[in-house]
Amino acid sequence: MPLHVPPAPAPALRSVRTALGSPTAVREARTPSLRSAGTPLTPELPLPVHVLERVGPRGGAPRTRLTGWRFLIRGGDRAVAAGEAMLTPDGWTFSHFFEGPYLASTERALHQAEALPTPYQPRLLSVPELYMLTLWLHADITADASSELFAPGDLLVPLAPAPPGIAAHRPHRVTDLLPVITLRLTPGPQLKATA
């Protein structure tokens, strides 16, 4: 089934395009592939980036917060980098370019998702405390990209490198993976100091 990629806000896309056209922004980026690209660069496949805000047994339903839009930067027939726009009090602005393992892992997970029999809206979900990034396949393809709640039927596909004990590129139902994440984020029992 095809993925239903939500449209990025025009100012977010414009900020990344402007940065791509800026020799200073490209030169200062820590992305050798971006600086050495010999073909025109284009931002494609916008993905809303959410951060897991609240997860826990007493914290109620897990919520996310939209923090940015990530674009794969294509040079020729492959992604050479990614560019991200972030939301500020003044609106969407360019944040940074990057490359690394999450770039190829994102592409791989998107290809896997396209082969699934159910249509999904792709998003990225970050769990900073675990240094974890997942492809969030939202089952409600008509939802606004900024919606904060998980829907029944949502899948999470951990991207490589995934935390130890969590398999990368294996789709997990949100209801199965969130308890694992919750357990890892919940502080252990306080040890009593001995005198």
XYZ file of N, CA and C in Angstrom:
585
model
N 0.844 -1.184 0.000
C 0.000 0.000 0.000
C 0.886 1.243 0.000
N 0.468 2.247 -0.682
C 1.275 3.470 -0.654
C 1.158 4.170 0.699
N 2.220 4.834 1.070
C 2.188 5.641 2.284
C 1.508 6.968 1.959
N 0.792 7.496 2.915
C 0.123 8.786 2.754
C 0.959 9.836 3.484
N 1.900 10.425 2.755
C 2.831 11.390 3.342
C 2.111 12.724 3.486
N 2.043 13.251 4.716
C 1.354 14.528 4.902
C 2.179 15.665 4.305
N 1.518 16.707 3.816
C 2.276 17.835 3.282
C 2.937 18.613 4.425
N 4.159 19.024 4.191
C 4.872 19.830 5.186
C 4.373 21.269 5.110
N 4.439 22.002 6.210
C 4.098 23.426 6.143
C 5.028 24.120 5.137
N 4.470 24.985 4.324
C 5.250 25.683 3.294
C 6.470 26.397 3.883
N 6.358 27.085 5.047
C 7.550 27.745 5.598
C 8.659 26.768 5.997
N 8.297 25.547 6.415
C 9.314 24.554 6.778
C 10.081 24.127 5.534
N 9.359 23.824 4.470
C 10.006 23.434 3.218
C 10.844 24.585 2.666
N 10.296 25.771 2.704
C 11.018 26.943 2.193
C 12.318 27.169 2.954
N 12.294 26.965 4.285
C 13.510 27.190 5.081
C 14.605 26.194 4.718
N 14.226 24.939 4.444
C 15.221 23.927 4.071
C 15.741 24.214 2.665
N 14.855 24.589 1.749
C 15.299 24.943 0.385
C 16.251 26.140 0.413
N 15.937 27.127 1.228
C 16.803 28.305 1.332
C 18.175 27.906 1.863
N 18.199 27.043 2.869
C 19.482 26.587 3.426
C 20.271 25.792 2.387
N 19.594 24.982 1.579
C 20.292 24.237 0.527
C 20.927 25.174 -0.490
N 20.308 26.322 -0.710
C 20.839 27.289 -1.655
C 21.881 28.214 -1.059
N 22.126 28.072 0.230
C 23.093 28.929 0.915
C 24.452 28.241 1.004
N 25.458 28.765 0.314
C 26.790 28.145 0.417
C 27.293 28.079 1.854
N 26.955 29.077 2.650
C 27.404 29.094 4.041
C 26.776 27.952 4.821
N 25.463 27.764 4.701
C 24.782 26.698 5.444
C 25.297 25.329 5.025
N 25.497 25.119 3.734
C 25.987 23.822 3.251
C 27.432 23.610 3.675
N 28.257 24.649 3.577
C 29.672 24.524 3.934
C 29.834 24.241 5.429
N 28.994 24.857 6.266
C 29.117 24.679 7.712
C 28.463 23.390 8.207
N 27.681 22.746 7.364
C 27.035 21.496 7.768
C 28.082 20.407 7.936
N 27.858 19.563 8.910
C 28.774 18.438 9.140
C 28.332 17.243 8.299
N 28.181 17.483 7.038
C 27.709 16.448 6.119
C 28.581 16.446 4.881
N 29.657 15.662 4.877
C 30.532 15.620 3.714
C 29.790 15.265 2.425
N 28.805 14.380 2.507
C 28.060 13.997 1.305
C 27.308 15.178 0.709
N 26.814 16.042 1.560
C 26.072 17.214 1.093
C 27.018 18.206 0.419
N 28.170 18.419 1.029
C 29.143 19.380 0.475
C 29.741 18.896 -0.836
N 29.867 17.572 -0.995
C 30.532 17.052 -2.193
C 29.558 16.574 -3.275
N 28.269 16.786 -3.065
C 27.283 16.322 -4.054
C 27.512 17.040 -5.378
N 27.570 16.264 -6.451
C 27.808 16.837 -7.765
C 26.535 17.081 -8.557
N 25.386 16.715 -7.985
C 24.119 16.895 -8.676
C 23.255 17.880 -7.905
N 22.228 18.426 -8.534
C 21.322 19.320 -7.795
C 20.692 18.588 -6.609
N 20.533 19.305 -5.516
C 19.986 18.736 -4.291
C 18.537 19.181 -4.122
N 17.673 18.245 -3.767
C 16.262 18.585 -3.570
C 15.746 17.953 -2.279
N 14.994 18.727 -1.482
C 14.366 18.151 -0.289
C 13.107 17.394 -0.697
N 12.997 16.152 -0.230
C 11.858 15.304 -0.568
C 11.370 14.574 0.673
N 10.241 13.942 0.543
C 9.646 13.086 1.552
C 9.626 13.731 2.944
N 8.793 14.730 3.131
C 8.719 15.381 4.448
C 8.112 14.451 5.494
N 8.763 14.351 6.625
C 8.263 13.527 7.724
C 8.153 14.390 8.981
N 6.961 14.446 9.588
C 6.853 15.173 10.857
C 7.650 14.445 11.930
N 8.370 15.193 12.735
C 9.188 14.625 13.811
C 8.497 14.925 15.142
N 8.152 13.860 15.848
C 7.513 13.979 17.163
C 8.480 13.472 18.228
N 8.359 14.021 19.419
C 9.122 13.553 20.578
C 8.124 12.950 21.558
N 8.470 11.791 22.099
C 7.610 11.161 23.099
C 7.684 12.008 24.360
N 6.534 12.545 24.766
C 6.477 13.478 25.884
C 6.188 12.814 27.221
N 5.192 11.972 27.218
C 4.769 11.421 28.500
C 4.457 9.950 28.311
N 5.107 9.147 29.106
C 4.818 7.719 29.101
C 5.052 7.226 30.518
N 4.152 6.497 31.021
C 4.317 5.979 32.373
C 3.014 5.431 32.895
N 3.104 4.594 33.914
C 1.905 3.946 34.423
C 0.906 4.938 35.006
N 1.365 6.013 35.624
C 0.438 6.963 36.233
C 0.279 8.229 35.400
N 1.021 8.320 34.315
C 1.018 9.548 33.526
C -0.109 9.656 32.524
N -1.009 8.692 32.466
C -2.085 8.748 31.485
C -1.613 8.253 30.134
N -2.405 8.568 29.130
C -2.083 8.112 27.774
C -0.789 8.761 27.302
N 0.062 7.995 26.632
C 1.296 8.568 26.099
C 0.962 9.670 25.093
N 1.731 10.720 25.115
C 1.527 11.839 24.196
C 2.845 12.151 23.508
N 2.716 12.774 22.366
C 3.895 13.214 21.640
C 3.772 14.709 21.408
N 4.853 15.288 20.949
C 4.860 16.720 20.621
C 5.594 16.879 19.304
N 4.956 17.569 18.349
C 5.595 17.851 17.072
C 6.709 18.865 17.298
N 7.932 18.504 16.887
C 9.070 19.403 17.089
C 9.714 19.855 15.788
N 9.411 19.156 14.686
C 10.065 19.538 13.440
C 9.548 18.759 12.254
N 10.112 19.078 11.112
C 9.869 18.344 9.872
C 11.219 17.986 9.294
N 11.378 16.710 8.957
C 12.632 16.228 8.388
C 12.398 15.905 6.908
N 13.334 16.350 6.077
C 13.281 16.110 4.641
C 14.507 15.299 4.243
N 14.304 14.279 3.433
C 15.451 13.588 2.861
C 15.961 14.451 1.713
N 17.250 14.685 1.680
C 17.866 15.514 0.647
C 18.420 14.580 -0.417
N 17.835 14.648 -1.593
C 18.232 13.781 -2.698
C 19.263 14.473 -3.575
N 20.253 13.702 -3.929
C 21.250 14.100 -4.905
C 21.327 12.980 -5.921
N 20.714 13.169 -7.061
C 20.634 12.084 -8.034
C 19.582 11.089 -7.611
N 19.963 9.816 -7.549
C 18.985 8.763 -7.254
C 19.010 8.298 -5.802
N 19.697 9.023 -4.925
C 19.759 8.569 -3.527
C 19.725 9.749 -2.561
N 19.376 9.443 -1.329
C 19.402 10.455 -0.276
C 20.851 10.607 0.186
N 21.360 11.829 0.177
C 22.737 12.078 0.601
C 22.795 12.698 1.991
N 21.671 13.226 2.455
C 21.619 13.862 3.771
C 20.153 14.056 4.138
N 19.938 14.657 5.270
C 18.589 15.059 5.685
C 18.687 16.486 6.191
N 17.610 17.206 6.041
C 17.528 18.576 6.550
C 16.300 18.685 7.427
N 16.428 19.462 8.488
C 15.319 19.562 9.426
C 14.958 21.013 9.681
N 13.654 21.247 9.732
C 13.113 22.550 10.130
C 12.467 22.364 11.491
N 12.595 23.365 12.347
C 12.010 23.252 13.680
C 11.029 24.387 13.914
N 10.114 24.146 14.820
C 9.107 25.134 15.155
C 9.642 26.045 16.254
N 9.598 27.340 16.001
C 10.023 28.344 16.981
C 8.827 29.247 17.258
N 8.920 30.125 18.235
C 7.818 31.058 18.474
C 7.498 31.928 17.245
N 8.469 32.101 16.362
C 8.251 32.911 15.159
C 7.837 32.073 13.949
N 7.639 30.777 14.133
C 7.241 29.915 13.025
C 8.321 28.905 12.696
N 8.236 28.328 11.504
C 9.173 27.295 11.078
C 10.471 27.923 10.585
N 11.591 27.350 11.041
C 12.900 27.832 10.623
C 13.839 26.645 10.417
N 14.822 26.817 9.545
C 15.807 25.770 9.304
C 16.576 25.488 10.582
N 16.798 24.204 10.862
C 17.531 23.796 12.050
C 18.931 23.300 11.695
N 19.024 22.214 10.902
C 20.336 21.654 10.592
C 20.244 20.609 9.485
N 21.395 20.311 8.899
C 21.566 19.190 7.981
C 22.322 18.103 8.732
N 22.119 16.865 8.348
C 22.900 15.783 8.951
C 22.885 14.580 8.031
N 23.768 13.648 8.327
C 23.800 12.352 7.673
C 24.160 11.345 8.752
N 24.281 10.099 8.403
C 24.611 9.077 9.388
C 23.692 7.887 9.250
N 23.736 6.984 10.228
C 23.013 5.720 10.094
C 21.497 5.867 10.017
N 20.929 6.897 10.649
C 19.476 7.030 10.620
C 18.959 7.376 9.228
N 19.791 7.940 8.389
C 19.378 8.290 7.032
C 19.043 7.022 6.233
N 19.982 6.105 6.151
C 19.740 4.847 5.423
C 18.681 4.012 6.118
N 18.665 4.043 7.429
C 17.690 3.266 8.183
C 16.272 3.787 7.937
N 16.123 5.098 7.829
C 14.811 5.685 7.532
C 14.335 5.242 6.159
N 15.226 5.310 5.173
C 14.853 4.879 3.827
C 14.448 3.403 3.812
N 15.198 2.580 4.503
C 14.892 1.149 4.544
C 13.527 0.908 5.183
N 13.258 1.580 6.311
C 11.979 1.403 7.003
C 10.810 1.895 6.146
N 11.011 2.965 5.403
C 9.954 3.466 4.519
C 9.654 2.465 3.402
N 10.693 1.860 2.851
C 10.482 0.834 1.818
C 9.724 -0.366 2.398
N 10.080 -0.757 3.617
C 9.363 -1.856 4.271
C 7.892 -1.490 4.468
N 7.633 -0.264 4.895
C 6.263 0.178 5.166
C 5.417 0.210 3.899
N 6.044 0.554 2.786
C 5.297 0.588 1.521
C 4.810 -0.793 1.122
N 5.447 -1.831 1.611
C 5.055 -3.198 1.269
C 3.959 -3.756 2.183
N 3.597 -3.010 3.224
C 2.560 -3.487 4.139
C 1.189 -3.399 3.472
N 0.260 -4.272 3.845
C -1.052 -4.268 3.199
C -1.974 -3.117 3.630
N -1.640 -2.444 4.731
C -2.469 -1.363 5.259
C -1.818 -0.018 4.952
N -2.598 0.988 4.568
C -2.007 2.314 4.357
C -1.719 2.996 5.698
N -0.625 3.743 5.738
C -0.232 4.465 6.949
C 0.242 5.863 6.590
N 0.231 6.729 7.601
C 0.832 8.060 7.491
C 2.187 7.977 8.199
N 3.299 8.152 7.477
C 4.603 8.020 8.125
C 4.984 9.274 8.910
N 5.573 9.029 10.061
C 6.090 10.077 10.943
C 7.366 9.537 11.569
N 8.103 10.393 12.217
C 9.246 9.944 13.017
C 8.922 10.216 14.472
N 9.289 9.284 15.331
C 9.089 9.436 16.771
C 10.427 9.266 17.461
N 10.820 10.282 18.202
C 12.089 10.274 18.929
C 11.828 10.019 20.412
N 12.674 9.166 20.990
C 12.662 8.929 22.435
C 14.065 9.300 22.914
N 14.293 10.590 23.181
C 15.658 11.054 23.473
C 16.331 10.340 24.638
N 15.568 9.998 25.674
C 16.173 9.351 26.843
C 16.781 7.999 26.505
N 16.317 7.369 25.439
C 16.857 6.064 25.034
C 17.729 6.169 23.790
N 17.956 7.393 23.307
C 18.681 7.585 22.042
C 18.036 6.724 20.968
N 16.721 6.820 20.874
C 15.950 5.947 19.998
C 15.124 6.773 19.025
N 15.131 6.351 17.774
C 14.309 6.968 16.742
C 13.531 5.857 16.050
N 12.233 6.085 15.849
C 11.406 5.088 15.184
C 10.644 5.727 14.038
N 10.318 4.900 13.064
C 9.359 5.303 12.061
C 8.005 4.989 12.665
N 7.180 6.019 12.824
C 5.852 5.869 13.416
C 4.870 5.786 12.260
N 4.232 4.650 12.116
C 3.242 4.454 11.067
C 1.867 4.660 11.682
N 1.317 5.845 11.427
C 0.047 6.257 12.025
C -1.099 5.692 11.189
N -1.991 4.961 11.843
C -3.071 4.281 11.133
C -4.128 5.237 10.591
N -4.292 6.402 11.195
C -5.280 7.383 10.715
C -4.616 8.248 9.654
N -4.775 7.869 8.392
C -4.082 8.564 7.302
C -4.646 9.962 7.034
N -5.795 10.284 7.612
C -6.385 11.615 7.420
C -6.047 12.558 8.573
N -5.341 12.073 9.583
C -5.028 12.887 10.763
C -4.098 14.036 10.397
N -4.230 15.115 11.122
C -3.294 16.218 11.003
C -1.940 15.728 11.493
N -0.891 16.104 10.801
C 0.460 15.620 11.139
C 0.913 16.038 12.530
N 0.270 17.044 13.102
C 0.668 17.498 14.434
C -0.106 16.796 15.547
N -1.035 15.886 15.201
C -1.802 15.207 16.247
C -0.852 14.460 17.175
N -1.149 14.538 18.467
C -0.220 14.081 19.501
C -0.468 12.672 20.011
N -1.608 12.095 19.688
C -1.975 10.817 20.279
C -1.776 9.674 19.297
N -1.518 8.507 19.855
C -1.411 7.301 19.058
C -2.821 6.820 18.722
N -2.959 6.190 17.577
C -4.236 5.619 17.158
C -4.160 4.101 17.274
N -5.314 3.465 17.500
C -5.298 2.002 17.484
C -4.791 1.535 16.118
N -3.942 0.574 16.126
C -3.399 0.060 14.866
C -2.094 0.709 14.451
N -1.607 1.701 15.196
C -0.321 2.320 14.868
C 0.812 1.315 15.060
N 1.825 1.462 14.217
C 3.026 0.644 14.327
C 4.227 1.546 14.571
N 5.208 1.013 15.279
C 6.493 1.677 15.462
C 7.570 0.755 14.910
N 8.435 1.306 14.075
C 9.532 0.537 13.496
C 10.833 1.183 13.991
N 11.497 0.588 14.997
C 12.745 1.168 15.489
C 13.789 1.228 14.374
N 14.448 2.365 14.288
C 15.502 2.542 13.289
C 16.833 2.120 13.886
N 17.735 1.686 13.021
C 19.065 1.270 13.459
C 19.975 2.496 13.520
N 20.765 2.598 14.567
C 20.937 1.666 15.670
C 19.825 1.825 16.718
N 19.249 0.702 17.108
C 18.203 0.681 18.129
C 18.846 0.359 19.479
N 18.162 0.716 20.568
C 18.699 0.371 21.890
C 18.846 -1.140 22.040
N 19.765 -1.590 22.879
C 19.938 -3.029 23.101
C 18.615 -3.683 23.510
N 18.349 -4.847 22.923
C 17.138 -5.580 23.259
C 15.907 -5.198 22.455
N 16.015 -4.194 21.603
C 14.907 -3.786 20.742
C 15.366 -3.974 19.304
N 14.668 -4.821 18.581
C 15.075 -5.155 17.216
C 14.778 -4.010 16.254
N 15.802 -3.599 15.524
C 15.621 -2.565 14.503
C 14.909 -3.165 13.299
N 14.130 -2.335 12.645
C 13.417 -2.677 11.404
C 12.377 -3.764 11.580
N 11.952 -3.987 12.777
C 10.860 -4.932 13.027
C 9.656 -4.123 13.486
N 8.550 -4.157 12.712
C 7.356 -3.402 13.128
C 6.772 -3.952 14.429
N 6.470 -3.039 15.334
C 5.855 -3.388 16.614
C 4.547 -2.610 16.730
N 3.510 -3.229 17.223
C 2.306 -2.475 17.545
C 2.664 -1.520 18.678
N 2.097 -0.332 18.631
C 2.367 0.657 19.682
C 2.050 0.060 21.046
N 0.950 -0.685 21.130
C 0.542 -1.277 22.409
C 1.536 -2.311 22.929
N 2.389 -2.833 22.047
C 3.408 -3.787 22.478
C 4.734 -3.118 22.830
N 5.119 -2.105 22.050
C 6.432 -1.487 22.263
C 6.416 -0.423 23.365
N 5.317 0.325 23.512
C 5.303 1.368 24.542
C 5.529 0.837 25.955
N 4.971 -0.328 26.331
C 5.295 -0.845 27.670
C 6.787 -1.128 27.854
N 7.452 -1.579 26.805
C 8.902 -1.822 26.885
C 9.627 -0.500 27.089
N 9.217 0.512 26.334
C 9.819 1.846 26.478
C 9.533 2.398 27.867
N 8.294 2.235 28.334
C 7.905 2.718 29.665
C 8.785 2.111 30.741
N 8.997 0.815 30.641
C 9.819 0.120 31.629
C 11.236 0.690 31.656
N 11.765 1.000 30.493
C 13.132 1.528 30.420
C 13.216 2.979 30.878
N 12.122 3.729 30.753
C 12.131 5.135 31.157
C 11.772 5.332 32.619
N 11.123 4.343 33.220
C 10.701 4.458 34.611
C 11.907 4.269 35.518
N 12.144 5.250 36.416
C 13.275 5.084 37.326
C 13.073 3.881 38.235
N 14.161 3.213 38.520
C 14.113 2.051 39.413
C 13.815 2.474 40.843
N 13.578 1.518 41.707
C 13.303 1.857 43.106
C 14.522 2.549 43.731
N 14.215 3.499 44.569
C 15.277 4.236 45.247
C 15.962 3.326 46.247
N 17.264 3.316 46.197
C 18.027 2.540 47.163
C 18.213 3.369 48.420
N 17.967 2.738 49.555
C 18.141 3.441 50.819
C 19.625 3.514 51.142
N 20.010 4.677 51.553
C 21.414 4.839 51.973
C 21.625 4.122 53.294
N 22.708 3.422 53.401
C 23.010 2.742 54.653
C 24.018 3.571 55.416
N 23.830 3.576 56.696
C 24.720 4.382 57.525
C 25.876 3.579 58.017
